[in-house]
C-alpha positions as semicolon CSV with decimal commas, in nm:
position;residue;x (nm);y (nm);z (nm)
1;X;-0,161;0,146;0,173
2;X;0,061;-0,163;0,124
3;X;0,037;-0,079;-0,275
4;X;0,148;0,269;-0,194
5;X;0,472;0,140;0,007
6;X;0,513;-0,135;-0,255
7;X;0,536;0,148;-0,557
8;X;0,751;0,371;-0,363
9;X;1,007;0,051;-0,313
10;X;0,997;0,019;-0,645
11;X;1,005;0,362;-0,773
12;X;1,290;0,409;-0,527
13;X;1,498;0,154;-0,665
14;X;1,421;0,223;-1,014
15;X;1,578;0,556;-0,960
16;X;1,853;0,448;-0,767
17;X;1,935;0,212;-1,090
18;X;1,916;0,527;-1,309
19;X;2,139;0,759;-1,093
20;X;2,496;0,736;-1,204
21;X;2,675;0,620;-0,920
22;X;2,679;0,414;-0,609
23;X;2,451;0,546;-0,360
24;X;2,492;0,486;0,004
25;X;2,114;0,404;0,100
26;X;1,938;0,188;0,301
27;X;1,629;0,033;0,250
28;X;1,393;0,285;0,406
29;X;1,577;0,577;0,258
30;X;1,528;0,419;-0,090
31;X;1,146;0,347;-0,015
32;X;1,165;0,768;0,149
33;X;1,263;0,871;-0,145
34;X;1,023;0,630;-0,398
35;X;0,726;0,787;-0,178
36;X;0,825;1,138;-0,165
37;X;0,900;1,066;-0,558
38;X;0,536;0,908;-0,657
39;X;0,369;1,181;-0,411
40;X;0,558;1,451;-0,631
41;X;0,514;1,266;-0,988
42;X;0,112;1,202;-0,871
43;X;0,069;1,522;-0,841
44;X;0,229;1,682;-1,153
45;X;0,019;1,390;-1,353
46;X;-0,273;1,540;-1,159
47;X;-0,221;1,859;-1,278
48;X;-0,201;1,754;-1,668
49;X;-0,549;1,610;-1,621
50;X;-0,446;1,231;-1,638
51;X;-0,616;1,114;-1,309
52;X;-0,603;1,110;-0,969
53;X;-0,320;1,107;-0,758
54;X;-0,372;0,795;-0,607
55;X;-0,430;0,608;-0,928
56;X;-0,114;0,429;-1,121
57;X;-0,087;0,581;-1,492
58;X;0,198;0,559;-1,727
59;X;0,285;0,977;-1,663
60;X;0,269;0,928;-1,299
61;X;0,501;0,647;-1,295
62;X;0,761;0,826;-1,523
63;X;0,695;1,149;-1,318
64;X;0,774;0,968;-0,975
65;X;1,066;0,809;-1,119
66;X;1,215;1,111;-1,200
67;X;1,116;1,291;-0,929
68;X;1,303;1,024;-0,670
69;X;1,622;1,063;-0,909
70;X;1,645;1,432;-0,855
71;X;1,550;1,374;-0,470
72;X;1,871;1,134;-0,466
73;X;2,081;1,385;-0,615
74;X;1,955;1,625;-0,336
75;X;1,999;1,400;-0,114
76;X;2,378;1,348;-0,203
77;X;2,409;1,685;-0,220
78;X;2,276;1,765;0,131
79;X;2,466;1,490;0,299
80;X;2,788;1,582;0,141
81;X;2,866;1,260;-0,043
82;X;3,111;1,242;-0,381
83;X;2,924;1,076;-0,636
84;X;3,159;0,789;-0,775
């Protein structure tokens, strides 16, 4: 559990570093978004056959962080914000 939350902080910020822009995010909503993101890339590298979702491969990582860059765009989009 505390290696799930770890990933997601980490995926989070990896994407926020990514996303053109500033992003007005806190802490939790960066770690929201790197969970939702690793959930989402787990289980599209499930789906190709490279493991479980739960376990850390190369595909899933990539997956997640590109999944929590498009959530951040969402994100920005939903909440109205100009991107800088």
């Amino acid at each position: 559990m505390i290696g799930f939350l770890i990933a997601g902080l980490i995926i989070g910020a990896l994407a926020r570093l990514l996303k053109p822009g500033k992003q007005n995010l806190g802490l939790l909503a960066t770690l929201g978004l790197g969970l939702v993101g690793s959930v989402i890339g787990g289980l599209i590298a499930q789906f190709f056959g490279t493991g479980d979702i739960w376990e850390l491969n190369i595909l899933g990582f990539i997956l997640a962080v590109v999944a929590a860059v498009l959530l951040i765009g969402v994100a920005e989009t939903v909440t109205g914000k100009e991107r800088s």
